[in-house]
Amino acid sequence: MATTTNQTFKNFIGGEWVDAASGDTFESTSPATGETIGVFPRSGAEDVDRAVAVAKEAFAEWRLVPAPKRGEILFRLARLLEQEKAGLTDLMTREMGKVKAEAGGDVQEAIDITYYMAGEGRRLFGHTTPSELRDKWNMSVRQPIGVVGAITPWNFPVAIPSWKLIPALVCGNTVVLKPATDTPALAERFVELLAESGIPNGVVNIVHGGGGTVGDRMVRHPDVRVITLTGSRETGVEVLKAAAETLTHVHLELGGKNAIVVLDDAKVELAVDGILWSAFGTSGQRCTAASRVIVQRGVYDELQSQLVARVEKLRLGPGWEDDTDIGPVINRTALEKIHSYTEIGKDEGAKLLTGGEVAGEGDLGKGFFYRPTVFADVDPQMRIAQEEIFGPTTALIPVADLDEAIRVSNGIKYGLSSSIFTQDVNAAFRAMRDLEAGITYVNAGTIGAEVHLPFGGTKDTGNGHREAGQAALDVFTEWKSIYVDYSGRLQRAQIDTEQ
Ligand code: UN1
């Protein structure tokens, strides 16, 4: 598929493609070149209300479709995603900017979760358990909740919508999706494929537009029973407050300030591979990005020089070119924020080893490119070591030993991903136990989560839920306990103790 430049797109509500009620629009542009990708409806509360109403109506029927049949539709979607992988990958390099291999990985993650969750249609296991009374049957089953509002970010424009929509759907919920305004074309394509796979009208809806209008209305709408959001900590707090009034379930996947620990006994070259991939992959725009590297002093100098040499060889360019290592960042605001952290780091007294500037030469000047940036001699309390930058910037922090490394790694408000490079099995197991994070990697960087394991974090990274894996089912179902008494007489739990 070629790029969809200048096409006009619509919302998808109740199986129909419709404009925003206001008729207003916004453009999606490529962060690499500024070219227009498409024009999208700038929706408002009215559009959300329509979408929620049809999703609520569709729920009445969709919840009764046998889960294996819901799964069959999703298996079809998985095959369609496989067929369309090349087109989606190309579109992603243009609309979001990430490089081809990673864009393909993003689509692959959607394929993986779709197969995994489609299979869940034949599981969705509950429990049976003995009753304390004779001739009585006890069981618990998962039940769908209702209309799910999914608010998704631009950094994984196909994968994250899939992590939210596919488990929600297999469990029997219906969905209204509000994708990020930076990547609407990819979300649109994903929903087109869902429609093509045979999802009944009204079960999946997409409403384009901003968080302050579309997102806010979704969160406050009394008929939206679950909100699932991947975004910033600040947005998460706002969503939680707004949803309190209607007691809406809220699943939050927020920021990270993830660290790689490198001990003296680590294989340094391997650690440098892990740092490059985790700090600069997706131009550092992952919640799981390694924006801190905590290094034991014995290996600090060697690691620094190997890392800088490798970083300086990375080639910036548009994501669709084969030899590009690092694509653009998402937009001008992001570029400015990233650069402001370079200034902050310098003012705080950190040593800038490489990068630290906007890359504006030649064609790069048309896009939002930032040089991969490494700070050394960073104090763990500096802002560049505490705050999420969401760009290609990492901070080297020297430490004396494993204890200090763990303390520094944990000394932040977030708790998403963590990593340790060591050959010492004792150190590895201590790190696995003591790193305060939802994810720990041993001898690998901080990125690369697989879809059949729970994904999410502790502390300010979320509110205790996980997406992907079996854990996702807990976000999109509620437990019902069922007691069947076949004794033919009234038996009273806790009262009739004689058996
Ligand atoms: C994110 O950045 O929000 O583990 C998701 C990873 C990817 C998912 C990242 N599989 O980095």
Short mmCIF file of C-alpha atoms and ligand atoms in Angstrom, two decimals:
data_model
loop_
_atom_site.label_atom_id
_atom_site.label_comp_id
_atom_site.label_asym_id
_atom_site.label_seq_id
_atom_site.Cartn_x
_atom_site.Cartn_y
_atom_site.Cartn_z
CA MET A 1 0.00 0.00 0.00
CA ALA A 2 1.29 3.43 -0.88
CA THR A 3 0.96 6.36 1.48
CA THR A 4 -2.52 7.75 1.90
CA THR A 5 -1.43 11.35 1.38
CA ASN A 6 -4.19 13.94 1.42
CA GLN A 7 -7.04 11.52 1.71
CA THR A 8 -9.95 12.54 3.87
CA PHE A 9 -10.98 10.10 6.60
CA LYS A 10 -14.00 9.74 8.83
CA ASN A 11 -15.15 8.42 12.16
CA PHE A 12 -16.54 4.86 12.20
CA ILE A 13 -19.74 4.71 14.22
CA GLY A 14 -22.28 1.89 14.11
CA GLY A 15 -20.72 0.46 10.95
CA GLU A 16 -20.86 3.74 9.02
CA TRP A 17 -18.10 6.15 8.08
CA VAL A 18 -19.22 9.60 9.19
CA ASP A 19 -17.82 13.14 9.56
CA ALA A 20 -17.67 14.93 12.89
CA ALA A 21 -21.04 16.52 13.68
CA SER A 22 -19.33 19.92 13.56
CA GLY A 23 -17.69 19.18 10.20
CA ASP A 24 -14.33 20.31 11.68
CA THR A 25 -11.12 18.54 10.67
CA PHE A 26 -7.43 18.25 11.50
CA GLU A 27 -4.43 17.02 9.54
CA SER A 28 -1.99 14.25 10.24
CA THR A 29 1.51 15.00 8.96
CA SER A 30 4.74 13.06 8.67
CA PRO A 31 7.31 13.91 11.35
CA ALA A 32 10.08 13.11 8.85
CA THR A 33 9.05 15.49 6.08
CA GLY A 34 5.97 17.45 7.05
CA GLU A 35 3.97 15.88 4.18
CA THR A 36 0.25 15.53 4.84
CA ILE A 37 -0.84 11.98 5.55
CA GLY A 38 -4.57 12.63 5.73
CA VAL A 39 -7.40 14.83 6.97
CA PHE A 40 -9.47 13.58 9.92
CA PRO A 41 -12.65 14.62 11.73
CA ARG A 42 -12.09 16.87 14.74
CA SER A 43 -14.87 15.35 16.80
CA GLY A 44 -16.64 16.62 19.87
CA ALA A 45 -18.92 15.43 22.67
CA GLU A 46 -21.86 14.81 20.29
CA ASP A 47 -19.80 12.35 18.25
CA VAL A 48 -18.71 10.51 21.38
CA ASP A 49 -22.31 10.32 22.59
CA ARG A 50 -23.40 8.75 19.29
CA ALA A 51 -20.60 6.23 19.35
CA VAL A 52 -21.24 5.27 22.97
CA ALA A 53 -24.96 4.87 22.29
CA VAL A 54 -24.38 2.46 19.38
CA ALA A 55 -21.68 0.60 21.32
CA LYS A 56 -24.10 0.18 24.22
CA GLU A 57 -26.78 -1.14 21.90
CA ALA A 58 -24.34 -3.52 20.19
CA PHE A 59 -23.20 -4.86 23.58
CA ALA A 60 -26.64 -6.37 24.19
CA GLU A 61 -26.03 -8.80 21.31
CA TRP A 62 -22.21 -9.10 21.22
CA ARG A 63 -22.05 -10.32 24.85
CA LEU A 64 -24.21 -13.28 23.81
CA VAL A 65 -22.08 -14.31 20.82
CA PRO A 66 -20.22 -17.42 22.03
CA ALA A 67 -16.66 -16.46 22.94
CA PRO A 68 -15.13 -19.04 20.51
CA LYS A 69 -17.11 -17.36 17.71
CA ARG A 70 -15.84 -13.95 18.77
CA GLY A 71 -12.40 -15.54 18.68
CA GLU A 72 -12.95 -16.79 15.11
CA ILE A 73 -13.53 -13.22 13.91
CA LEU A 74 -10.31 -12.19 15.63
CA PHE A 75 -8.38 -15.06 14.01
CA ARG A 76 -9.54 -13.60 10.68
CA LEU A 77 -8.28 -10.21 11.78
CA ALA A 78 -4.88 -11.73 12.65
CA ARG A 79 -4.61 -13.15 9.13
CA LEU A 80 -5.65 -9.81 7.59
CA LEU A 81 -3.01 -8.03 9.68
CA GLU A 82 -0.42 -10.50 8.37
CA GLN A 83 -1.47 -9.80 4.79
CA GLU A 84 -1.41 -6.05 5.36
CA LYS A 85 1.79 -6.02 7.43
CA ALA A 86 3.96 -4.46 4.71
CA GLY A 87 1.45 -1.67 3.99
CA LEU A 88 0.89 -0.88 7.65
CA THR A 89 4.65 -0.89 8.24
CA ASP A 90 5.24 1.56 5.42
CA LEU A 91 2.43 3.83 6.60
CA MET A 92 3.88 3.75 10.12
CA THR A 93 7.31 4.87 8.97
CA ARG A 94 5.55 7.85 7.37
CA GLU A 95 2.92 8.81 9.90
CA MET A 96 4.69 7.98 13.18
CA GLY A 97 8.29 8.01 11.98
CA LYS A 98 9.79 4.85 13.47
CA VAL A 99 12.21 2.85 11.35
CA LYS A 100 11.03 0.01 9.15
CA ALA A 101 12.18 -2.88 11.35
CA GLU A 102 10.51 -1.39 14.41
CA ALA A 103 7.35 -0.45 12.52
CA GLY A 104 7.15 -4.07 11.36
CA GLY A 105 7.64 -5.10 14.99
CA ASP A 106 4.77 -2.87 16.06
CA VAL A 107 2.45 -4.55 13.56
CA GLN A 108 3.82 -7.97 14.55
CA GLU A 109 2.96 -7.26 18.17
CA ALA A 110 -0.63 -6.63 17.06
CA ILE A 111 -0.65 -9.89 15.10
CA ASP A 112 0.74 -11.76 18.12
CA ILE A 113 -1.82 -10.44 20.59
CA THR A 114 -4.63 -11.01 18.15
CA TYR A 115 -3.75 -14.70 17.73
CA TYR A 116 -3.16 -15.05 21.45
CA MET A 117 -6.42 -13.41 22.49
CA ALA A 118 -8.46 -15.03 19.70
CA GLY A 119 -7.44 -18.35 21.27
CA GLU A 120 -8.70 -17.02 24.59
CA GLY A 121 -12.18 -17.37 23.09
CA ARG A 122 -11.87 -21.10 23.82
CA ARG A 123 -10.49 -20.58 27.32
CA LEU A 124 -11.64 -17.57 29.37
CA PHE A 125 -11.41 -19.99 32.25
CA GLY A 126 -13.32 -19.53 35.46
CA HIS A 127 -13.14 -21.75 38.53
CA THR A 128 -15.21 -24.45 40.09
CA THR A 129 -14.74 -25.17 43.74
CA PRO A 130 -16.45 -27.42 46.30
CA SER A 131 -19.27 -26.00 48.33
CA GLU A 132 -19.26 -26.14 52.12
CA LEU A 133 -22.77 -27.59 51.82
CA ARG A 134 -23.95 -30.90 50.35
CA ASP A 135 -25.56 -31.10 46.91
CA LYS A 136 -24.47 -27.65 45.93
CA TRP A 137 -22.33 -26.45 42.99
CA ASN A 138 -20.04 -23.40 43.16
CA MET A 139 -18.33 -21.69 40.28
CA SER A 140 -17.00 -18.32 39.18
CA VAL A 141 -17.14 -17.03 35.62
CA ARG A 142 -15.79 -14.01 33.79
CA GLN A 143 -18.41 -11.66 32.40
CA PRO A 144 -17.95 -8.77 29.98
CA ILE A 145 -18.45 -5.32 31.44
CA GLY A 146 -19.96 -3.18 28.67
CA VAL A 147 -18.67 -0.26 26.63
CA VAL A 148 -14.89 0.19 26.81
CA GLY A 149 -13.33 3.56 25.99
CA ALA A 150 -9.77 3.12 24.70
CA ILE A 151 -7.46 6.13 24.60
CA THR A 152 -4.25 5.27 22.80
CA PRO A 153 -0.88 6.99 22.24
CA TRP A 154 1.08 7.60 19.06
CA ASN A 155 4.26 5.70 19.94
CA PHE A 156 2.82 2.21 19.26
CA PRO A 157 0.07 3.25 16.87
CA VAL A 158 -1.09 -0.27 15.95
CA ALA A 159 0.25 -2.42 18.80
CA ILE A 160 -1.29 -0.47 21.68
CA PRO A 161 -4.79 -0.18 20.16
CA SER A 162 -4.57 -3.95 19.59
CA TRP A 163 -3.54 -4.66 23.22
CA LYS A 164 -6.63 -2.81 24.35
CA LEU A 165 -9.25 -3.68 21.73
CA ILE A 166 -8.57 -7.36 21.11
CA PRO A 167 -8.84 -8.59 24.72
CA ALA A 168 -11.82 -6.26 25.30
CA LEU A 169 -13.57 -7.78 22.29
CA VAL A 170 -12.87 -11.44 22.94
CA CYS A 171 -14.26 -10.95 26.44
CA GLY A 172 -17.52 -9.66 24.91
CA ASN A 173 -17.25 -5.90 25.41
CA THR A 174 -17.84 -3.27 22.75
CA VAL A 175 -15.39 -0.44 22.14
CA VAL A 176 -15.03 3.22 21.31
CA LEU A 177 -11.45 4.02 20.30
CA LYS A 178 -9.94 7.50 20.49
CA PRO A 179 -6.50 7.27 18.92
CA ALA A 180 -3.76 9.88 19.31
CA THR A 181 -4.16 12.83 16.95
CA ASP A 182 -0.55 12.31 15.76
CA THR A 183 -1.30 8.86 14.30
CA PRO A 184 -4.96 8.70 13.24
CA ALA A 185 -4.34 7.05 9.85
CA LEU A 186 -2.83 3.95 11.44
CA ALA A 187 -5.71 3.60 13.90
CA GLU A 188 -8.15 4.10 11.07
CA ARG A 189 -6.51 1.33 9.03
CA PHE A 190 -6.61 -0.98 12.06
CA VAL A 191 -10.34 -0.38 12.49
CA GLU A 192 -10.94 -0.86 8.75
CA LEU A 193 -9.35 -4.29 9.07
CA LEU A 194 -11.47 -5.08 12.13
CA ALA A 195 -14.57 -4.19 10.12
CA GLU A 196 -13.33 -6.36 7.23
CA SER A 197 -12.79 -9.27 9.59
CA GLY A 198 -16.53 -9.41 10.25
CA ILE A 199 -16.97 -7.58 13.55
CA PRO A 200 -20.68 -6.68 13.74
CA ASN A 201 -21.67 -3.04 13.34
CA GLY A 202 -21.41 -0.98 16.50
CA VAL A 203 -19.04 -3.38 18.26
CA VAL A 204 -15.98 -1.30 17.32
CA ASN A 205 -16.17 2.45 16.79
CA ILE A 206 -13.52 5.09 16.25
CA VAL A 207 -13.89 8.75 17.12
CA HIS A 208 -10.99 11.00 16.15
CA GLY A 209 -10.09 14.17 18.00
CA GLY A 210 -8.32 15.64 21.00
CA GLY A 211 -8.07 14.43 24.56
CA GLY A 212 -9.65 17.57 26.00
CA THR A 213 -12.82 17.06 23.98
CA VAL A 214 -13.25 13.46 22.80
CA GLY A 215 -11.20 11.83 25.56
CA ASP A 216 -12.77 13.92 28.30
CA ARG A 217 -16.30 13.13 27.17
CA MET A 218 -15.49 9.42 26.95
CA VAL A 219 -14.13 9.36 30.48
CA ARG A 220 -17.15 11.20 31.92
CA HIS A 221 -19.80 9.36 29.91
CA PRO A 222 -21.98 7.34 32.30
CA ASP A 223 -22.38 4.50 29.80
CA VAL A 224 -18.63 3.93 29.36
CA ARG A 225 -17.85 1.30 31.98
CA VAL A 226 -14.10 0.88 31.43
CA ILE A 227 -11.47 3.39 30.37
CA THR A 228 -8.11 2.05 29.28
CA LEU A 229 -5.46 4.70 28.78
CA THR A 230 -1.82 4.65 27.80
CA GLY A 231 -0.40 8.14 28.27
CA SER A 232 1.40 10.46 30.63
CA ARG A 233 1.19 10.37 34.41
CA GLU A 234 -0.53 13.77 34.37
CA THR A 235 -3.25 12.57 31.99
CA GLY A 236 -3.66 9.41 34.06
CA VAL A 237 -4.33 11.40 37.22
CA GLU A 238 -6.86 13.61 35.40
CA VAL A 239 -8.64 10.57 33.96
CA LEU A 240 -8.80 8.86 37.33
CA LYS A 241 -10.34 11.96 38.92
CA ALA A 242 -12.84 12.47 36.12
CA ALA A 243 -13.88 8.82 36.17
CA ALA A 244 -14.47 8.84 39.93
CA GLU A 245 -17.87 10.47 39.58
CA THR A 246 -19.26 7.53 37.57
CA LEU A 247 -17.12 4.86 39.30
CA THR A 248 -15.83 3.88 35.89
CA HIS A 249 -13.12 1.20 35.93
CA VAL A 250 -9.83 2.74 34.89
CA HIS A 251 -6.78 0.93 33.55
CA LEU A 252 -3.72 3.17 33.34
CA GLU A 253 -0.40 2.55 31.65
CA LEU A 254 1.71 5.65 32.29
CA GLY A 255 5.33 6.71 32.23
CA GLY A 256 8.67 5.17 32.93
CA LYS A 257 12.21 6.22 33.80
CA ASN A 258 13.74 2.83 33.24
CA ALA A 259 17.32 1.94 34.04
CA ILE A 260 19.83 -0.59 32.81
CA VAL A 261 22.25 -1.69 35.53
CA VAL A 262 25.69 -2.80 34.33
CA LEU A 263 27.88 -4.57 36.89
CA ASP A 264 31.66 -4.94 36.68
CA ASP A 265 31.38 -8.59 35.63
CA ALA A 266 28.99 -7.88 32.72
CA LYS A 267 29.84 -8.51 29.10
CA VAL A 268 30.35 -4.87 28.17
CA GLU A 269 29.79 -5.23 24.45
CA LEU A 270 26.50 -7.01 25.07
CA ALA A 271 25.47 -4.32 27.55
CA VAL A 272 26.27 -1.63 24.97
CA ASP A 273 24.11 -3.48 22.41
CA GLY A 274 21.29 -3.47 24.97
CA ILE A 275 21.73 0.21 25.78
CA LEU A 276 21.75 1.27 22.12
CA TRP A 277 18.58 -0.71 21.39
CA SER A 278 16.73 0.36 24.54
CA ALA A 279 17.78 4.02 24.74
CA PHE A 280 17.64 4.95 21.05
CA GLY A 281 15.18 2.49 19.48
CA THR A 282 11.98 4.34 18.48
CA SER A 283 14.10 7.48 19.08
CA GLY A 284 13.69 6.81 22.80
CA GLN A 285 9.95 7.26 22.55
CA ARG A 286 8.91 4.17 24.47
CA CYS A 287 7.51 4.00 27.97
CA THR A 288 10.07 1.23 28.40
CA ALA A 289 13.05 3.20 27.02
CA ALA A 290 16.32 3.07 28.97
CA SER A 291 16.81 6.70 29.87
CA ARG A 292 19.23 5.83 32.68
CA VAL A 293 22.26 3.55 32.68
CA ILE A 294 23.60 2.72 36.14
CA VAL A 295 27.18 1.53 35.83
CA GLN A 296 29.52 0.01 38.42
CA ARG A 297 32.74 2.03 38.54
CA GLY A 298 35.08 -0.75 37.42
CA VAL A 299 33.53 -0.82 33.99
CA TYR A 300 32.38 2.81 33.75
CA ASP A 301 35.16 4.20 31.52
CA GLU A 302 35.18 1.28 29.13
CA LEU A 303 31.40 1.32 28.76
CA GLN A 304 31.37 5.07 28.19
CA SER A 305 33.88 4.97 25.38
CA GLN A 306 32.34 1.95 23.65
CA LEU A 307 28.87 3.50 23.91
CA VAL A 308 29.84 6.90 22.54
CA ALA A 309 31.72 5.35 19.62
CA ARG A 310 28.68 3.30 18.69
CA VAL A 311 26.19 6.18 19.18
CA GLU A 312 28.19 8.43 16.87
CA LYS A 313 27.84 5.89 14.08
CA LEU A 314 24.02 5.88 14.22
CA ARG A 315 22.46 7.33 11.11
CA LEU A 316 19.46 9.63 11.34
CA GLY A 317 16.92 9.63 8.54
CA PRO A 318 13.38 8.89 7.48
CA GLY A 319 12.10 5.57 8.80
CA TRP A 320 11.36 4.14 5.37
CA GLU A 321 15.01 4.26 4.22
CA ASP A 322 16.80 0.95 4.73
CA ASP A 323 19.96 2.37 6.29
CA THR A 324 18.26 4.59 8.86
CA ASP A 325 19.01 3.75 12.49
CA ILE A 326 17.06 6.56 14.13
CA GLY A 327 13.91 8.21 12.83
CA PRO A 328 12.42 11.57 13.79
CA VAL A 329 10.63 12.36 17.02
CA ILE A 330 6.89 12.79 16.78
CA ASN A 331 6.42 16.58 16.54
CA ARG A 332 7.85 20.01 17.22
CA THR A 333 6.64 20.12 20.81
CA ALA A 334 8.45 16.83 21.50
CA LEU A 335 11.61 18.10 19.81
CA GLU A 336 11.58 21.24 21.94
CA LYS A 337 10.91 19.30 25.13
CA ILE A 338 13.78 16.92 24.41
CA HIS A 339 16.14 19.78 23.72
CA SER A 340 15.05 21.59 26.88
CA TYR A 341 16.23 18.54 28.85
CA THR A 342 19.65 18.84 27.22
CA GLU A 343 19.83 22.40 28.55
CA ILE A 344 18.59 21.25 31.95
CA GLY A 345 21.23 18.49 32.07
CA LYS A 346 24.02 20.92 31.18
CA ASP A 347 22.81 23.44 33.78
CA GLU A 348 22.70 20.70 36.40
CA GLY A 349 26.36 19.95 35.71
CA ALA A 350 26.05 16.64 33.87
CA LYS A 351 28.73 15.99 31.25
CA LEU A 352 27.37 15.93 27.68
CA LEU A 353 29.32 13.19 25.88
CA THR A 354 27.60 13.28 22.53
CA GLY A 355 24.51 14.64 20.77
CA GLY A 356 22.52 17.33 22.52
CA GLU A 357 21.28 19.11 19.42
CA VAL A 358 18.60 19.20 16.78
CA ALA A 359 19.84 17.62 13.54
CA GLY A 360 18.92 20.11 10.85
CA GLU A 361 21.25 19.48 7.95
CA GLY A 362 19.89 18.77 4.46
CA ASP A 363 16.57 16.94 4.32
CA LEU A 364 16.66 16.34 8.06
CA GLY A 365 15.71 20.01 8.43
CA LYS A 366 12.24 19.20 7.07
CA GLY A 367 11.53 16.90 9.99
CA PHE A 368 11.96 16.65 13.74
CA PHE A 369 15.31 14.94 14.17
CA TYR A 370 17.32 14.95 17.38
CA ARG A 371 20.83 13.63 17.78
CA PRO A 372 21.15 10.65 20.11
CA THR A 373 22.37 12.15 23.36
CA VAL A 374 24.44 10.67 26.18
CA PHE A 375 25.12 12.42 29.47
CA ALA A 376 27.78 11.11 31.85
CA ASP A 377 28.54 11.69 35.54
CA VAL A 378 24.86 12.14 36.24
CA ASP A 379 23.69 12.41 39.81
CA PRO A 380 20.62 10.23 40.49
CA GLN A 381 18.69 13.24 41.81
CA MET A 382 19.19 15.42 38.72
CA ARG A 383 16.05 16.14 36.71
CA ILE A 384 17.47 14.32 33.68
CA ALA A 385 17.70 11.23 35.92
CA GLN A 386 14.23 11.63 37.42
CA GLU A 387 11.85 12.93 34.73
CA GLU A 388 10.58 11.15 31.64
CA ILE A 389 12.13 12.79 28.57
CA PHE A 390 10.60 10.50 25.92
CA GLY A 391 13.38 11.11 23.44
CA PRO A 392 16.82 9.80 22.42
CA THR A 393 18.58 10.88 25.61
CA THR A 394 20.18 8.69 28.24
CA ALA A 395 22.07 9.39 31.46
CA LEU A 396 25.07 7.43 32.77
CA ILE A 397 25.16 7.19 36.55
CA PRO A 398 28.26 5.70 38.24
CA VAL A 399 27.74 3.53 41.35
CA ALA A 400 29.94 1.52 43.73
CA ASP A 401 28.11 -1.81 43.93
CA LEU A 402 24.91 -3.79 43.41
CA ASP A 403 23.22 -2.36 46.52
CA GLU A 404 23.73 1.20 45.34
CA ALA A 405 22.68 0.23 41.81
CA ILE A 406 19.38 -1.15 43.07
CA ARG A 407 18.81 1.87 45.30
CA VAL A 408 19.41 4.26 42.41
CA SER A 409 17.32 2.20 40.00
CA ASN A 410 14.42 2.28 42.47
CA GLY A 411 14.91 5.94 43.39
CA ILE A 412 12.32 7.32 40.98
CA LYS A 413 8.56 7.67 41.02
CA TYR A 414 7.95 5.26 38.15
CA GLY A 415 8.21 1.46 38.06
CA LEU A 416 7.79 0.11 34.53
CA SER A 417 10.85 -1.70 33.19
CA SER A 418 14.29 -2.52 34.60
CA SER A 419 17.36 -4.44 33.55
CA ILE A 420 20.64 -5.84 34.81
CA PHE A 421 23.70 -7.03 32.94
CA THR A 422 25.77 -9.44 35.03
CA GLN A 423 27.24 -12.94 34.88
CA ASP A 424 26.67 -13.42 38.60
CA VAL A 425 23.58 -15.52 39.24
CA ASN A 426 23.29 -14.29 42.82
CA ALA A 427 23.28 -10.66 41.72
CA ALA A 428 20.74 -11.44 39.00
CA PHE A 429 18.34 -13.10 41.43
CA ARG A 430 18.65 -10.26 43.93
CA ALA A 431 17.86 -7.79 41.16
CA MET A 432 14.88 -9.88 40.04
CA ARG A 433 13.55 -9.69 43.58
CA ASP A 434 14.47 -6.12 44.53
CA LEU A 435 14.07 -3.95 41.43
CA GLU A 436 10.77 -2.11 41.90
CA ALA A 437 9.26 -2.51 38.45
CA GLY A 438 6.61 -4.44 36.59
CA ILE A 439 9.27 -5.87 34.27
CA THR A 440 12.88 -6.97 34.85
CA TYR A 441 15.26 -8.16 32.15
CA VAL A 442 18.46 -10.06 32.87
CA ASN A 443 21.19 -9.59 30.26
CA ALA A 444 18.84 -7.73 27.93
CA GLY A 445 17.81 -4.07 27.70
CA THR A 446 14.57 -2.55 29.03
CA ILE A 447 12.43 -3.01 25.91
CA GLY A 448 11.01 -6.01 24.13
CA ALA A 449 8.01 -7.19 26.12
CA GLU A 450 6.17 -10.21 24.67
CA VAL A 451 2.38 -10.20 24.45
CA HIS A 452 1.59 -13.30 26.49
CA LEU A 453 3.13 -11.87 29.66
CA PRO A 454 1.58 -9.10 31.75
CA PHE A 455 2.73 -5.60 30.73
CA GLY A 456 2.67 -2.66 33.10
CA GLY A 457 4.36 -1.13 36.07
CA THR A 458 4.40 -0.43 39.76
CA LYS A 459 4.33 2.91 41.61
CA ASP A 460 3.36 5.92 39.45
CA THR A 461 3.44 3.89 36.22
CA GLY A 462 -0.12 2.79 36.74
CA ASN A 463 -2.91 1.88 39.11
CA GLY A 464 -2.20 -1.78 39.66
CA HIS A 465 -3.58 -3.27 36.46
CA ARG A 466 -1.70 -4.98 33.65
CA GLU A 467 -2.37 -5.27 29.98
CA ALA A 468 -1.51 -8.19 27.69
CA GLY A 469 -1.14 -11.73 29.02
CA GLN A 470 -3.84 -13.33 31.14
CA ALA A 471 -3.80 -10.21 33.31
CA ALA A 472 -5.57 -8.24 30.55
CA LEU A 473 -8.67 -10.36 31.10
CA ASP A 474 -9.00 -8.85 34.58
CA VAL A 475 -9.32 -5.38 33.06
CA PHE A 476 -12.03 -6.38 30.62
CA THR A 477 -14.15 -8.78 32.68
CA GLU A 478 -15.78 -8.89 36.04
CA TRP A 479 -16.06 -12.02 38.13
CA LYS A 480 -19.43 -13.48 38.88
CA SER A 481 -19.80 -16.17 41.54
CA ILE A 482 -22.62 -18.63 40.98
CA TYR A 483 -24.07 -21.05 43.55
CA VAL A 484 -26.43 -23.82 42.44
CA ASP A 485 -28.19 -25.72 45.18
CA TYR A 486 -29.58 -29.07 44.02
CA SER A 487 -30.44 -30.45 47.46
CA GLY A 488 -34.10 -29.58 47.20
CA ARG A 489 -34.10 -27.91 50.59
CA LEU A 490 -32.99 -24.55 51.96
CA GLN A 491 -29.36 -24.85 53.00
CA ARG A 492 -27.86 -21.90 54.82
CA ALA A 493 -24.17 -21.13 54.44
CA GLN A 494 -22.37 -20.41 57.70
CA ILE A 495 -25.50 -21.56 59.64
CA ASP A 496 -26.11 -25.22 58.79
CA THR A 497 -22.85 -26.69 59.98
CA GLU A 498 -23.98 -30.30 60.50
CA GLN A 499 -23.19 -32.30 57.39
C1 UN1 B 1 5.29 1.38 25.24
O1 UN1 B 1 6.32 2.01 25.05
O2 UN1 B 1 4.28 1.94 25.72
O3 UN1 B 1 8.50 -3.70 25.42
C2 UN1 B 1 5.09 -0.03 24.87
C3 UN1 B 1 8.40 -2.84 24.55
C4 UN1 B 1 7.27 -2.90 23.56
C5 UN1 B 1 6.07 -2.15 24.08
C6 UN1 B 1 6.35 -0.77 24.53
N1 UN1 B 1 6.96 -4.27 23.31
O4 UN1 B 1 9.16 -1.90 24.48
#
